[in-house]
Amino acid sequence: MNESIRYARSGEVNIAYQVTGGGPLDLVLIPGFFSHLEIDWELPAHAEFLERLGSFSRLIRFDKRGTGLSDRVVGLPDLETRMDDVRAVMDAVGSERAALLGYSEGGPMAILFAATYPERTRALVLHGSYAKRVRSDDYPWAPTWEERLATAKELEETWGENVDLSTMIPNADPATAAWFHRRGRASLSPSAARDLILMNSRLDVREVLPAVHCPTLVLHRTGDRDSKVEEGRYLAEHIPEARIVELPGDDHVPFVDMEPVLVEIEEFLTGARPAGKTNRVLATILFTDVVSSTERLRALGDARWAELLDVHHASVRRELDRFSGEEIDTTGDGFLALFDGPARAIRCALAVREALGTIGLEVRAGIYTGEVERSNGVSGIAVHLAARVLSAAGGGEVLVTRTTRDLVEGSGLAFEDRGPHELKGIEGARTLYAVV
């Protein structure tokens, strides 16, 4: 993230905003209780949330007046004034029409904007939101006025250490909790937190809901501790043709356990459901090691062997770079490397064998093509298979399995059938081939 923080003028107030991402549609993110445009990027999970939104949109974010980097001493603005701030930011970035994503208290503001400016609203997404904040006979899920007063008083008195984490992110790990508290303290003073709680307690957009005529998606977690799932259902029932998706969990914010939230938002706004996030990729794994290294060590001594290993490592890395291989690990006199093409892996192994032969080192190599898990290095059954192929290789041999051989058909590489091999820990015999 390297986009500048800028300011839009809304009446007499300066509203801080930031634009990131490069997708084809404009998406205005209207935050909940508080936000801070800079600190928002400091938690990796929240940064990932923003980057994912920006992968399919031009993401437009702002700090609401009185919070974050926007002007602070602004009194108690009503919902209409805050809605004008959305319009001012859109004008400042040249956005004529945008989708709105409002979560928590950002939802009512997004609802009012969508009803008031239908020509500027292409779609509406609401997460963990509500129609009003104080309980009534026909809206029994919200807190009572007395409970809201008590919450405002408690937050003001304990703001240095209590930013309502227990309802926002009840299962937060220590790093997330520390970030959320810092974000809250940087966004609001204790008295401003109190005033904002009381102002939000007056929110009631029930009469506005039938006037929303853009495509609307309501997302709500069934165990949300801040706004009950019945409040999400109420929104979906009273906004014409709105669709609700209920998600498991009890987190109130959308950037925790974000994957199902992001999938629904992207599909709704783009019409295409994104491929599931995965760290699994198809790759070709190369293992190498020096033949009879123990005997060479005894013959040469520690100092000379260490010098020879330095030359070995430099030679292997030179060939990896030449054939676009990725070094994953070294094991004394061996290498584990990854390639995005099997032919490159094989040619790299042959080049390593030739280069090390000139300094009197005989190497062997095992190559396997399969799915690997790319997180914290490389893992998966394919890695174990490649290691077993290496163990079956003789001095100077480059061994591959049938899959790898078949994938390089037509490349000009030639092979000799070495027959079926029982590979330790792998069920069933595998036919191996030596590159010639």
Short mmCIF file of C-alpha atoms in Angstrom, two decimals:
data_model
loop_
_atom_site.label_atom_id
_atom_site.label_comp_id
_atom_site.label_asym_id
_atom_site.label_seq_id
_atom_site.Cartn_x
_atom_site.Cartn_y
_atom_site.Cartn_z
CA MET A 1 0.00 0.00 0.00
CA ASN A 2 1.55 3.31 -1.05
CA GLU A 3 -1.39 5.55 -1.96
CA SER A 4 -1.45 8.95 -0.28
CA ILE A 5 -3.96 10.07 2.32
CA ARG A 6 -5.94 13.00 0.92
CA TYR A 7 -8.73 15.22 2.18
CA ALA A 8 -12.14 16.10 0.78
CA ARG A 9 -14.02 19.19 1.92
CA SER A 10 -17.53 18.45 3.21
CA GLY A 11 -19.04 21.74 4.31
CA GLU A 12 -16.52 23.10 6.81
CA VAL A 13 -15.04 19.71 7.66
CA ASN A 14 -12.05 17.90 6.14
CA ILE A 15 -12.66 14.20 5.50
CA ALA A 16 -9.57 11.99 5.15
CA TYR A 17 -9.76 9.42 2.34
CA GLN A 18 -7.57 6.96 0.50
CA VAL A 19 -7.95 5.15 -2.83
CA THR A 20 -6.29 1.77 -3.45
CA GLY A 21 -6.78 -1.19 -5.75
CA GLY A 22 -7.27 -1.24 -9.48
CA GLY A 23 -10.44 -3.18 -10.20
CA PRO A 24 -13.02 -2.11 -12.79
CA LEU A 25 -15.73 -0.94 -10.37
CA ASP A 26 -15.73 1.68 -7.62
CA LEU A 27 -16.37 0.38 -4.10
CA VAL A 28 -16.85 2.74 -1.15
CA LEU A 29 -16.11 1.12 2.20
CA ILE A 30 -18.09 2.72 5.04
CA PRO A 31 -16.55 1.54 8.33
CA GLY A 32 -18.16 0.76 11.65
CA PHE A 33 -17.57 2.41 15.03
CA PHE A 34 -14.09 3.77 14.19
CA SER A 35 -11.31 3.49 11.63
CA HIS A 36 -7.86 4.91 10.97
CA LEU A 37 -6.70 4.99 7.35
CA GLU A 38 -3.05 4.43 8.26
CA ILE A 39 -3.29 2.05 11.22
CA ASP A 40 -5.81 -0.03 9.28
CA TRP A 41 -2.87 -1.35 7.23
CA GLU A 42 -0.76 -2.40 10.22
CA LEU A 43 -2.57 -5.67 10.98
CA PRO A 44 -1.69 -8.18 8.22
CA ALA A 45 -5.17 -9.70 8.24
CA HIS A 46 -6.86 -6.31 7.85
CA ALA A 47 -4.38 -5.31 5.15
CA GLU A 48 -5.20 -8.54 3.32
CA PHE A 49 -8.91 -7.73 3.61
CA LEU A 50 -8.36 -4.34 1.96
CA GLU A 51 -6.08 -5.77 -0.71
CA ARG A 52 -8.62 -8.45 -1.59
CA LEU A 53 -11.36 -5.85 -1.97
CA GLY A 54 -8.99 -3.82 -4.13
CA SER A 55 -8.29 -6.84 -6.34
CA PHE A 56 -11.69 -6.47 -8.00
CA SER A 57 -12.47 -2.81 -7.32
CA ARG A 58 -11.10 0.67 -7.00
CA LEU A 59 -11.43 0.76 -3.21
CA ILE A 60 -12.42 4.13 -1.75
CA ARG A 61 -12.05 4.42 2.03
CA PHE A 62 -12.49 7.30 4.43
CA ASP A 63 -12.47 8.08 8.14
CA LYS A 64 -15.85 9.39 9.25
CA ARG A 65 -15.87 12.94 10.59
CA GLY A 66 -14.75 13.03 14.20
CA THR A 67 -12.69 9.83 13.83
CA GLY A 68 -9.32 8.70 12.53
CA LEU A 69 -7.49 11.27 10.40
CA SER A 70 -10.58 13.38 9.62
CA ASP A 71 -11.37 16.60 11.51
CA ARG A 72 -12.13 15.75 15.13
CA VAL A 73 -13.99 18.66 16.78
CA VAL A 74 -17.17 18.46 14.75
CA GLY A 75 -19.91 18.11 17.38
CA LEU A 76 -22.50 15.35 17.00
CA PRO A 77 -23.26 15.06 13.28
CA ASP A 78 -26.53 13.49 12.24
CA LEU A 79 -26.77 10.66 9.73
CA GLU A 80 -27.63 13.02 6.88
CA THR A 81 -24.46 15.04 7.45
CA ARG A 82 -22.39 11.89 7.49
CA MET A 83 -24.06 10.76 4.28
CA ASP A 84 -22.95 14.05 2.70
CA ASP A 85 -19.39 13.12 3.63
CA VAL A 86 -19.71 9.99 1.45
CA ARG A 87 -20.83 12.14 -1.45
CA ALA A 88 -17.97 14.60 -0.90
CA VAL A 89 -15.40 11.81 -1.00
CA MET A 90 -16.91 10.31 -4.14
CA ASP A 91 -16.84 13.73 -5.79
CA ALA A 92 -13.21 14.23 -4.77
CA VAL A 93 -12.09 10.98 -6.43
CA GLY A 94 -14.27 11.41 -9.52
CA SER A 95 -16.59 8.51 -8.75
CA GLU A 96 -19.96 9.05 -10.38
CA ARG A 97 -21.38 5.67 -9.38
CA ALA A 98 -20.14 3.15 -6.85
CA ALA A 99 -21.08 0.09 -4.86
CA LEU A 100 -21.30 0.70 -1.13
CA LEU A 101 -20.05 -1.71 1.54
CA GLY A 102 -21.20 -0.68 5.00
CA TYR A 103 -20.49 -2.75 8.08
CA SER A 104 -21.88 -2.26 11.59
CA GLU A 105 -22.86 1.39 12.02
CA GLY A 106 -21.65 2.07 8.48
CA GLY A 107 -24.71 0.15 7.28
CA PRO A 108 -27.40 2.75 8.09
CA MET A 109 -25.31 5.46 6.42
CA ALA A 110 -24.94 3.30 3.30
CA ILE A 111 -28.67 2.58 3.32
CA LEU A 112 -29.57 6.27 3.50
CA PHE A 113 -27.13 7.12 0.71
CA ALA A 114 -28.47 4.36 -1.56
CA ALA A 115 -32.06 5.53 -1.06
CA THR A 116 -31.20 9.22 -1.50
CA TYR A 117 -28.81 8.90 -4.44
CA PRO A 118 -29.94 5.86 -6.45
CA GLU A 119 -28.26 7.21 -9.58
CA ARG A 120 -24.90 7.10 -7.79
CA THR A 121 -25.34 3.67 -6.16
CA ARG A 122 -24.83 0.55 -8.27
CA ALA A 123 -25.15 -1.95 -5.41
CA LEU A 124 -25.31 -2.18 -1.63
CA VAL A 125 -23.58 -4.68 0.68
CA LEU A 126 -24.34 -4.68 4.41
CA HIS A 127 -22.36 -6.71 6.94
CA GLY A 128 -23.29 -7.13 10.59
CA SER A 129 -25.59 -4.13 10.36
CA TYR A 130 -29.00 -3.08 11.66
CA ALA A 131 -31.92 -0.74 11.13
CA LYS A 132 -31.91 0.88 14.59
CA ARG A 133 -29.88 0.79 17.78
CA VAL A 134 -32.46 0.95 20.58
CA ARG A 135 -35.02 -1.71 21.35
CA SER A 136 -38.72 -1.22 20.69
CA ASP A 137 -41.73 -3.52 20.68
CA ASP A 138 -41.46 -4.02 16.92
CA TYR A 139 -37.65 -4.28 17.01
CA PRO A 140 -36.88 -6.39 20.08
CA TRP A 141 -33.30 -7.45 19.29
CA ALA A 142 -31.47 -4.18 19.96
CA PRO A 143 -30.21 -3.05 23.40
CA THR A 144 -32.38 -0.83 25.58
CA TRP A 145 -31.64 2.88 25.94
CA GLU A 146 -30.43 2.23 29.50
CA GLU A 147 -28.00 -0.40 28.21
CA ARG A 148 -26.68 2.01 25.60
CA LEU A 149 -26.14 4.69 28.27
CA ALA A 150 -24.25 2.18 30.42
CA THR A 151 -22.08 1.14 27.45
CA ALA A 152 -21.25 4.76 26.62
CA LYS A 153 -20.29 5.45 30.24
CA GLU A 154 -18.16 2.32 30.52
CA LEU A 155 -16.31 2.97 27.27
CA GLU A 156 -15.49 6.56 28.25
CA GLU A 157 -14.14 5.43 31.63
CA THR A 158 -12.07 2.53 30.29
CA TRP A 159 -11.24 3.68 26.74
CA GLY A 160 -7.50 3.24 27.23
CA GLU A 161 -7.93 -0.51 27.59
CA ASN A 162 -11.47 -1.28 26.39
CA VAL A 163 -12.56 -0.59 22.83
CA ASP A 164 -15.47 -3.05 22.80
CA LEU A 165 -13.24 -5.91 21.65
CA SER A 166 -15.34 -8.58 23.36
CA THR A 167 -18.26 -7.98 20.99
CA MET A 168 -16.31 -6.91 17.90
CA ILE A 169 -13.72 -9.73 17.82
CA PRO A 170 -14.48 -12.03 20.76
CA ASN A 171 -11.79 -14.57 19.86
CA ALA A 172 -9.01 -12.13 19.00
CA ASP A 173 -5.42 -13.34 19.34
CA PRO A 174 -3.00 -11.09 21.27
CA ALA A 175 -1.63 -9.35 18.16
CA THR A 176 -5.12 -8.58 16.84
CA ALA A 177 -6.27 -7.37 20.26
CA ALA A 178 -3.26 -5.05 20.62
CA TRP A 179 -3.83 -3.62 17.13
CA PHE A 180 -7.56 -3.12 17.68
CA HIS A 181 -6.97 -1.25 20.95
CA ARG A 182 -4.31 0.96 19.38
CA ARG A 183 -6.56 1.64 16.41
CA GLY A 184 -9.40 2.65 18.74
CA ARG A 185 -7.27 4.97 20.87
CA ALA A 186 -5.82 6.62 17.76
CA SER A 187 -9.27 7.04 16.20
CA LEU A 188 -11.28 8.44 19.11
CA SER A 189 -10.78 10.17 22.42
CA PRO A 190 -12.72 8.79 25.42
CA SER A 191 -15.36 11.53 25.28
CA ALA A 192 -15.67 11.18 21.50
CA ALA A 193 -16.24 7.43 21.91
CA ARG A 194 -19.01 8.19 24.40
CA ASP A 195 -20.63 10.79 22.16
CA LEU A 196 -20.44 8.49 19.13
CA ILE A 197 -22.13 5.66 21.04
CA LEU A 198 -24.95 8.00 22.07
CA MET A 199 -25.32 9.45 18.58
CA ASN A 200 -25.50 6.00 17.03
CA SER A 201 -28.13 5.03 19.58
CA ARG A 202 -30.50 7.43 17.82
CA LEU A 203 -30.12 5.72 14.43
CA ASP A 204 -33.34 4.44 12.91
CA VAL A 205 -33.57 3.84 9.16
CA ARG A 206 -36.53 1.46 9.18
CA GLU A 207 -38.71 3.83 7.16
CA VAL A 208 -35.94 4.23 4.57
CA LEU A 209 -35.52 0.53 3.78
CA PRO A 210 -38.38 0.25 1.22
CA ALA A 211 -36.82 3.15 -0.72
CA VAL A 212 -33.64 1.20 -1.49
CA HIS A 213 -33.95 -0.04 -5.07
CA CYS A 214 -30.44 -1.18 -5.96
CA PRO A 215 -29.23 -4.80 -5.76
CA THR A 216 -28.57 -5.49 -2.08
CA LEU A 217 -26.66 -8.23 -0.28
CA VAL A 218 -27.00 -8.66 3.48
CA LEU A 219 -24.26 -10.64 5.24
CA HIS A 220 -24.64 -11.57 8.89
CA ARG A 221 -22.94 -14.03 11.22
CA THR A 222 -25.39 -16.16 13.14
CA GLY A 223 -23.61 -15.64 16.47
CA ASP A 224 -22.86 -11.89 16.08
CA ARG A 225 -22.63 -10.45 19.61
CA ASP A 226 -23.13 -6.84 18.63
CA SER A 227 -26.10 -7.00 16.25
CA LYS A 228 -28.28 -10.07 16.29
CA VAL A 229 -28.78 -12.15 13.18
CA GLU A 230 -32.49 -11.24 13.38
CA GLU A 231 -31.46 -7.65 12.62
CA GLY A 232 -29.82 -8.76 9.39
CA ARG A 233 -32.95 -10.71 8.51
CA TYR A 234 -35.03 -7.60 9.19
CA LEU A 235 -32.94 -5.61 6.71
CA ALA A 236 -33.28 -8.29 4.05
CA GLU A 237 -37.04 -8.57 4.58
CA HIS A 238 -37.66 -4.81 4.26
CA ILE A 239 -35.23 -3.86 1.45
CA PRO A 240 -36.93 -4.82 -1.84
CA GLU A 241 -35.44 -7.99 -3.37
CA ALA A 242 -32.47 -8.01 -0.98
CA ARG A 243 -30.68 -11.31 -0.51
CA ILE A 244 -29.30 -12.47 2.82
CA VAL A 245 -26.43 -14.86 3.41
CA GLU A 246 -26.02 -16.06 6.98
CA LEU A 247 -22.50 -17.09 7.89
CA PRO A 248 -21.30 -19.08 10.90
CA GLY A 249 -19.29 -17.44 13.67
CA ASP A 250 -19.63 -14.71 16.27
CA ASP A 251 -17.26 -12.00 15.01
CA HIS A 252 -18.91 -8.68 14.25
CA VAL A 253 -16.26 -7.23 11.92
CA PRO A 254 -15.89 -8.53 8.35
CA PHE A 255 -12.09 -8.79 8.30
CA VAL A 256 -11.91 -11.74 10.73
CA ASP A 257 -12.57 -15.15 9.15
CA MET A 258 -12.84 -13.06 6.00
CA GLU A 259 -12.72 -15.64 3.23
CA PRO A 260 -16.46 -16.51 3.11
CA VAL A 261 -17.30 -12.80 3.41
CA LEU A 262 -15.02 -11.82 0.53
CA VAL A 263 -16.23 -14.65 -1.68
CA GLU A 264 -19.85 -13.53 -1.30
CA ILE A 265 -19.01 -9.85 -1.86
CA GLU A 266 -16.91 -10.47 -4.97
CA GLU A 267 -19.46 -12.77 -6.57
CA PHE A 268 -22.29 -10.34 -5.81
CA LEU A 269 -20.48 -7.30 -7.22
CA THR A 270 -18.73 -8.89 -10.20
CA GLY A 271 -21.00 -11.79 -11.09
CA ALA A 272 -18.13 -14.25 -10.80
CA ARG A 273 -17.41 -16.38 -7.77
CA PRO A 274 -13.66 -16.24 -7.11
CA ALA A 275 -11.64 -19.40 -7.06
CA GLY A 276 -11.11 -20.63 -3.54
CA LYS A 277 -8.00 -19.29 -1.92
CA THR A 278 -5.35 -21.96 -1.91
CA ASN A 279 -1.66 -22.32 -1.31
CA ARG A 280 -1.51 -25.50 -3.39
CA VAL A 281 0.21 -25.28 -6.77
CA LEU A 282 1.51 -27.70 -9.38
CA ALA A 283 5.29 -27.68 -9.38
CA THR A 284 8.30 -29.81 -10.26
CA ILE A 285 10.50 -30.67 -7.29
CA LEU A 286 14.23 -31.28 -7.68
CA PHE A 287 16.39 -32.93 -5.01
CA THR A 288 20.15 -33.21 -5.46
CA ASP A 289 22.95 -34.56 -3.30
CA VAL A 290 26.62 -35.45 -3.57
CA VAL A 291 27.45 -39.13 -3.93
CA SER A 292 29.80 -40.63 -1.30
CA SER A 293 30.08 -37.32 0.53
CA THR A 294 31.08 -38.95 3.83
CA GLU A 295 34.04 -40.68 2.22
CA ARG A 296 35.10 -37.44 0.51
CA LEU A 297 34.93 -35.60 3.83
CA ARG A 298 37.21 -38.15 5.49
CA ALA A 299 39.68 -37.99 2.61
CA LEU A 300 39.80 -34.20 2.33
CA GLY A 301 39.38 -33.07 5.93
CA ASP A 302 36.94 -30.50 7.29
CA ALA A 303 38.59 -27.36 5.93
CA ARG A 304 39.05 -28.57 2.35
CA TRP A 305 35.59 -30.15 2.30
CA ALA A 306 34.03 -26.87 3.48
CA GLU A 307 35.79 -25.04 0.64
CA LEU A 308 34.55 -27.59 -1.87
CA LEU A 309 31.00 -27.28 -0.53
CA ASP A 310 31.16 -23.51 -1.02
CA VAL A 311 32.04 -24.09 -4.68
CA HIS A 312 29.28 -26.73 -4.89
CA HIS A 313 26.66 -24.34 -3.51
CA ALA A 314 27.72 -21.52 -5.82
CA SER A 315 27.58 -23.82 -8.85
CA VAL A 316 24.12 -25.17 -8.02
CA ARG A 317 22.74 -21.68 -7.35
CA ARG A 318 24.16 -20.44 -10.66
CA GLU A 319 22.30 -23.18 -12.52
CA LEU A 320 19.10 -22.63 -10.53
CA ASP A 321 19.20 -18.99 -11.53
CA ARG A 322 19.88 -19.90 -15.15
CA PHE A 323 16.88 -22.26 -15.34
CA SER A 324 14.50 -20.15 -13.18
CA GLY A 325 14.51 -22.56 -10.26
CA GLU A 326 13.60 -21.48 -6.74
CA GLU A 327 15.90 -22.60 -3.96
CA ILE A 328 13.81 -23.91 -1.08
CA ASP A 329 16.37 -25.54 1.23
CA THR A 330 19.89 -26.89 1.49
CA THR A 331 20.82 -30.03 3.41
CA GLY A 332 24.58 -29.96 3.78
CA ASP A 333 25.61 -31.29 0.38
CA GLY A 334 22.12 -31.32 -1.18
CA PHE A 335 19.54 -28.92 -2.53
CA LEU A 336 15.75 -28.82 -2.66
CA ALA A 337 14.46 -26.59 -5.46
CA LEU A 338 11.14 -25.85 -7.15
CA PHE A 339 10.39 -25.22 -10.82
CA ASP A 340 7.26 -24.15 -12.68
CA GLY A 341 8.14 -26.44 -15.60
CA PRO A 342 9.50 -30.02 -15.61
CA ALA A 343 11.78 -29.57 -18.62
CA ARG A 344 13.60 -26.71 -16.89
CA ALA A 345 14.02 -28.83 -13.77
CA ILE A 346 15.54 -31.70 -15.76
CA ARG A 347 17.88 -29.46 -17.75
CA CYS A 348 18.95 -27.75 -14.54
CA ALA A 349 19.77 -31.14 -12.98
CA LEU A 350 21.85 -32.11 -16.03
CA ALA A 351 23.68 -28.77 -15.91
CA VAL A 352 24.39 -29.18 -12.19
CA ARG A 353 25.76 -32.68 -12.82
CA GLU A 354 28.07 -31.38 -15.54
CA ALA A 355 29.26 -28.33 -13.60
CA LEU A 356 30.08 -30.30 -10.46
CA GLY A 357 31.76 -33.03 -12.45
CA THR A 358 34.44 -30.52 -13.44
CA ILE A 359 35.45 -30.13 -9.78
CA GLY A 360 35.38 -33.85 -9.07
CA LEU A 361 31.99 -34.09 -7.40
CA GLU A 362 29.53 -36.74 -8.52
CA VAL A 363 25.88 -35.87 -7.86
CA ARG A 364 22.56 -37.58 -8.28
CA ALA A 365 19.10 -36.04 -8.65
CA GLY A 366 15.48 -36.99 -8.14
CA ILE A 367 12.64 -35.12 -9.84
CA TYR A 368 8.90 -35.34 -9.31
CA THR A 369 5.99 -33.23 -10.61
CA GLY A 370 2.92 -32.82 -8.40
CA GLU A 371 0.91 -30.57 -6.12
CA VAL A 372 2.74 -28.86 -3.27
CA GLU A 373 1.59 -26.67 -0.41
CA ARG A 374 3.23 -23.23 -0.53
CA SER A 375 3.06 -22.03 3.06
CA ASN A 376 6.02 -21.88 5.43
CA GLY A 377 8.23 -23.37 2.72
CA VAL A 378 7.05 -26.34 0.68
CA SER A 379 5.22 -29.44 1.89
CA GLY A 380 3.00 -32.23 0.65
CA ILE A 381 3.25 -35.83 -0.53
CA ALA A 382 4.94 -34.66 -3.75
CA VAL A 383 7.97 -33.51 -1.75
CA HIS A 384 8.27 -36.91 -0.08
CA LEU A 385 7.95 -38.65 -3.46
CA ALA A 386 10.74 -36.51 -4.93
CA ALA A 387 12.97 -37.39 -1.98
CA ARG A 388 12.25 -41.10 -2.50
CA VAL A 389 13.07 -40.80 -6.22
CA LEU A 390 16.41 -39.25 -5.23
CA SER A 391 17.15 -42.14 -2.86
CA ALA A 392 16.63 -44.59 -5.74
CA ALA A 393 19.13 -42.80 -7.99
CA GLY A 394 22.66 -44.06 -8.48
CA GLY A 395 25.78 -41.95 -8.83
CA GLY A 396 25.45 -39.47 -11.67
CA GLU A 397 21.81 -40.40 -12.35
CA VAL A 398 18.91 -38.00 -12.85
CA LEU A 399 15.73 -40.00 -12.14
CA VAL A 400 12.15 -38.94 -12.85
CA THR A 401 8.73 -40.59 -12.57
CA ARG A 402 6.40 -41.41 -15.44
CA THR A 403 4.35 -38.23 -14.88
CA THR A 404 7.37 -35.97 -15.32
CA ARG A 405 8.58 -37.93 -18.33
CA ASP A 406 5.18 -37.69 -20.03
CA LEU A 407 4.96 -33.93 -19.42
CA VAL A 408 8.18 -33.24 -21.33
CA GLU A 409 7.24 -35.34 -24.37
CA GLY A 410 8.52 -33.53 -27.48
CA SER A 411 11.13 -31.51 -25.56
CA GLY A 412 14.08 -33.43 -27.02
CA LEU A 413 14.94 -35.07 -23.70
CA ALA A 414 15.54 -38.82 -23.75
CA PHE A 415 14.97 -41.43 -21.05
CA GLU A 416 15.78 -45.00 -20.17
CA ASP A 417 13.28 -47.16 -18.32
CA ARG A 418 14.65 -48.16 -14.92
CA GLY A 419 11.62 -50.31 -14.12
CA PRO A 420 9.24 -50.27 -11.16
CA HIS A 421 10.53 -49.23 -7.75
CA GLU A 422 9.00 -49.61 -4.30
CA LEU A 423 9.52 -46.18 -2.75
CA LYS A 424 9.72 -46.15 1.02
CA GLY A 425 6.51 -44.91 2.62
CA ILE A 426 4.67 -44.78 -0.74
CA GLU A 427 2.04 -47.38 -1.53
CA GLY A 428 2.47 -49.18 -4.87
CA ALA A 429 5.44 -49.45 -7.21
CA ARG A 430 6.41 -46.46 -9.35
CA THR A 431 8.22 -46.74 -12.70
CA LEU A 432 11.30 -44.56 -12.78
CA TYR A 433 13.22 -43.24 -15.78
CA ALA A 434 16.80 -42.04 -16.08
CA VAL A 435 17.53 -38.99 -18.22
CA VAL A 436 20.15 -39.86 -20.86
#
